[in-house]
Amino acid sequence: GYTLRLFCIAFTKKADNAVKKTCYAKTQQVRIIRRKMKEIMAKEVNGVDLKGVVNKLIPDSIAGDILKACNAVYPLQDVYIRKVKVLRKPKFDLTKLLDLHGEGSGG
């Protein structure tokens, strides 16, 4: 029932034999990389509950998938999911909460 917005960041990787200090991807490459980022993040997060999303974010497996997929377009480094915003929460349901945590004795 949650609606999330994920923010991803990636930096271009300089070639080993490059003399210049900077390395920029061309506009079309940036667009392709962004499209692949969106596809991978949507594929990984859709159909998974909130616990599953958190379990994928902790080892940074989504960022690893993005890095592998986009290296063919332009070499990347330091790919991270930097922020996750909760846009919409489901209505609070006390019975569901008690099912998750059991009928523990209150102290």
PDB file of C-alpha atoms in Angstrom:
ATOM      1  CA  GLY A   1       0.000   0.000   0.000  1.00  0.00           C
ATOM      2  CA  TYR A   2       3.028   2.285   0.145  1.00  0.00           C
ATOM      3  CA  THR A   3       4.006   4.617  -2.695  1.00  0.00           C
ATOM      4  CA  LEU A   4       7.734   5.373  -2.709  1.00  0.00           C
ATOM      5  CA  ARG A   5       9.967   7.705  -4.691  1.00  0.00           C
ATOM      6  CA  LEU A   6      13.596   6.599  -5.026  1.00  0.00           C
ATOM      7  CA  PHE A   7      16.443   8.990  -5.783  1.00  0.00           C
ATOM      8  CA  CYS A   8      19.512   7.569  -7.475  1.00  0.00           C
ATOM      9  CA  ILE A   9      22.868   9.195  -8.159  1.00  0.00           C
ATOM     10  CA  ALA A  10      25.760   7.983 -10.308  1.00  0.00           C
ATOM     11  CA  PHE A  11      29.065   9.493 -11.372  1.00  0.00           C
ATOM     12  CA  THR A  12      30.915   8.960 -14.627  1.00  0.00           C
ATOM     13  CA  LYS A  13      34.202   7.120 -14.464  1.00  0.00           C
ATOM     14  CA  LYS A  14      37.336   8.544 -16.016  1.00  0.00           C
ATOM     15  CA  ALA A  15      39.278   6.277 -18.368  1.00  0.00           C
ATOM     16  CA  ASP A  16      42.557   4.909 -17.000  1.00  0.00           C
ATOM     17  CA  ASN A  17      44.653   6.632 -19.691  1.00  0.00           C
ATOM     18  CA  ALA A  18      42.724   9.931 -19.588  1.00  0.00           C
ATOM     19  CA  VAL A  19      44.693  13.130 -19.099  1.00  0.00           C
ATOM     20  CA  LYS A  20      41.737  15.458 -18.568  1.00  0.00           C
ATOM     21  CA  LYS A  21      40.449  15.846 -15.043  1.00  0.00           C
ATOM     22  CA  THR A  22      36.780  15.652 -16.052  1.00  0.00           C
ATOM     23  CA  CYS A  23      34.728  13.135 -18.009  1.00  0.00           C
ATOM     24  CA  TYR A  24      31.216  13.931 -19.144  1.00  0.00           C
ATOM     25  CA  ALA A  25      28.650  11.672 -20.784  1.00  0.00           C
ATOM     26  CA  LYS A  26      26.849  13.024 -23.814  1.00  0.00           C
ATOM     27  CA  THR A  27      23.209  14.068 -23.457  1.00  0.00           C
ATOM     28  CA  GLN A  28      21.852  11.001 -25.227  1.00  0.00           C
ATOM     29  CA  GLN A  29      23.953   8.731 -22.997  1.00  0.00           C
ATOM     30  CA  VAL A  30      22.635  10.517 -19.897  1.00  0.00           C
ATOM     31  CA  ARG A  31      19.056   9.994 -21.099  1.00  0.00           C
ATOM     32  CA  ILE A  32      19.661   6.278 -21.712  1.00  0.00           C
ATOM     33  CA  ILE A  33      21.291   5.882 -18.289  1.00  0.00           C
ATOM     34  CA  ARG A  34      18.369   7.649 -16.575  1.00  0.00           C
ATOM     35  CA  ARG A  35      15.861   5.475 -18.438  1.00  0.00           C
ATOM     36  CA  LYS A  36      17.682   2.304 -17.379  1.00  0.00           C
ATOM     37  CA  MET A  37      17.852   3.560 -13.775  1.00  0.00           C
ATOM     38  CA  LYS A  38      14.091   4.110 -13.715  1.00  0.00           C
ATOM     39  CA  GLU A  39      13.376   0.692 -15.247  1.00  0.00           C
ATOM     40  CA  ILE A  40      15.621  -1.166 -12.812  1.00  0.00           C
ATOM     41  CA  MET A  41      14.342   0.687  -9.734  1.00  0.00           C
ATOM     42  CA  ALA A  42      10.706   0.122 -10.755  1.00  0.00           C
ATOM     43  CA  LYS A  43      11.341  -3.563 -11.497  1.00  0.00           C
ATOM     44  CA  GLU A  44      13.067  -4.154  -8.155  1.00  0.00           C
ATOM     45  CA  VAL A  45      10.534  -2.285  -6.003  1.00  0.00           C
ATOM     46  CA  ASN A  46       7.180  -3.088  -7.666  1.00  0.00           C
ATOM     47  CA  GLY A  47       5.318  -6.028  -6.147  1.00  0.00           C
ATOM     48  CA  VAL A  48       7.505  -6.179  -3.038  1.00  0.00           C
ATOM     49  CA  ASP A  49       6.381  -5.181   0.456  1.00  0.00           C
ATOM     50  CA  LEU A  50       8.169  -2.455   2.426  1.00  0.00           C
ATOM     51  CA  LYS A  51      10.314  -4.977   4.321  1.00  0.00           C
ATOM     52  CA  GLY A  52      11.510  -6.442   1.033  1.00  0.00           C
ATOM     53  CA  VAL A  53      12.422  -3.006  -0.302  1.00  0.00           C
ATOM     54  CA  VAL A  54      14.446  -2.239   2.829  1.00  0.00           C
ATOM     55  CA  ASN A  55      16.209  -5.605   2.555  1.00  0.00           C
ATOM     56  CA  LYS A  56      17.206  -4.728  -1.022  1.00  0.00           C
ATOM     57  CA  LEU A  57      18.382  -1.231  -0.072  1.00  0.00           C
ATOM     58  CA  ILE A  58      20.650  -2.275   2.820  1.00  0.00           C
ATOM     59  CA  PRO A  59      23.190  -4.298   0.769  1.00  0.00           C
ATOM     60  CA  ASP A  60      22.814  -1.787  -2.121  1.00  0.00           C
ATOM     61  CA  SER A  61      21.902  -4.531  -4.595  1.00  0.00           C
ATOM     62  CA  ILE A  62      19.716  -2.186  -6.699  1.00  0.00           C
ATOM     63  CA  ALA A  63      22.668   0.165  -7.208  1.00  0.00           C
ATOM     64  CA  GLY A  64      24.840  -2.783  -8.246  1.00  0.00           C
ATOM     65  CA  ASP A  65      22.289  -3.801 -10.876  1.00  0.00           C
ATOM     66  CA  ILE A  66      22.180  -0.215 -12.206  1.00  0.00           C
ATOM     67  CA  LEU A  67      25.976  -0.108 -12.384  1.00  0.00           C
ATOM     68  CA  LYS A  68      26.144  -3.365 -14.373  1.00  0.00           C
ATOM     69  CA  ALA A  69      23.371  -2.364 -16.775  1.00  0.00           C
ATOM     70  CA  CYS A  70      24.662   1.145 -17.495  1.00  0.00           C
ATOM     71  CA  ASN A  71      28.370   0.366 -17.885  1.00  0.00           C
ATOM     72  CA  ALA A  72      27.714  -0.582 -21.514  1.00  0.00           C
ATOM     73  CA  VAL A  73      26.400   2.948 -22.195  1.00  0.00           C
ATOM     74  CA  TYR A  74      29.074   4.860 -20.252  1.00  0.00           C
ATOM     75  CA  PRO A  75      31.397   3.648 -17.456  1.00  0.00           C
ATOM     76  CA  LEU A  76      29.990   4.643 -14.061  1.00  0.00           C
ATOM     77  CA  GLN A  77      31.268   4.654 -10.499  1.00  0.00           C
ATOM     78  CA  ASP A  78      29.736   5.431  -7.097  1.00  0.00           C
ATOM     79  CA  VAL A  79      26.135   4.516  -7.923  1.00  0.00           C
ATOM     80  CA  TYR A  80      23.848   4.930  -4.906  1.00  0.00           C
ATOM     81  CA  ILE A  81      20.178   5.070  -3.992  1.00  0.00           C
ATOM     82  CA  ARG A  82      20.582   8.280  -2.022  1.00  0.00           C
ATOM     83  CA  LYS A  83      17.058   8.888  -0.743  1.00  0.00           C
ATOM     84  CA  VAL A  84      13.692   7.149  -0.480  1.00  0.00           C
ATOM     85  CA  LYS A  85      10.596   9.277   0.062  1.00  0.00           C
ATOM     86  CA  VAL A  86       7.296   7.837   1.226  1.00  0.00           C
ATOM     87  CA  LEU A  87       4.658   9.580  -0.889  1.00  0.00           C
ATOM     88  CA  ARG A  88       1.617   7.668   0.332  1.00  0.00           C
ATOM     89  CA  LYS A  89       1.100   5.396   3.345  1.00  0.00           C
ATOM     90  CA  PRO A  90      -1.732   2.916   3.766  1.00  0.00           C
ATOM     91  CA  LYS A  91      -4.338   3.627   6.415  1.00  0.00           C
ATOM     92  CA  PHE A  92      -3.273   2.510   9.898  1.00  0.00           C
ATOM     93  CA  ASP A  93      -4.794  -0.866  10.753  1.00  0.00           C
ATOM     94  CA  LEU A  94      -4.450  -1.967  14.393  1.00  0.00           C
ATOM     95  CA  THR A  95      -5.417  -5.583  13.722  1.00  0.00           C
ATOM     96  CA  LYS A  96      -2.717  -5.928  11.068  1.00  0.00           C
ATOM     97  CA  LEU A  97      -0.154  -4.465  13.475  1.00  0.00           C
ATOM     98  CA  LEU A  98      -1.120  -6.965  16.154  1.00  0.00           C
ATOM     99  CA  ASP A  99      -0.868  -9.813  13.626  1.00  0.00           C
ATOM    100  CA  LEU A 100       2.666  -8.734  12.739  1.00  0.00           C
ATOM    101  CA  HIS A 101       3.954  -8.290  16.292  1.00  0.00           C
ATOM    102  CA  GLY A 102       1.796 -10.759  18.216  1.00  0.00           C
ATOM    103  CA  GLU A 103      -0.312 -10.169  21.289  1.00  0.00           C
ATOM    104  CA  GLY A 104       2.695  -9.259  23.498  1.00  0.00           C
ATOM    105  CA  SER A 105       2.056  -8.340  27.119  1.00  0.00           C
ATOM    106  CA  GLY A 106       2.298  -4.599  27.769  1.00  0.00           C
ATOM    107  CA  GLY A 107       4.529  -3.501  30.667  1.00  0.00           C
TER     108      GLY A 107
END
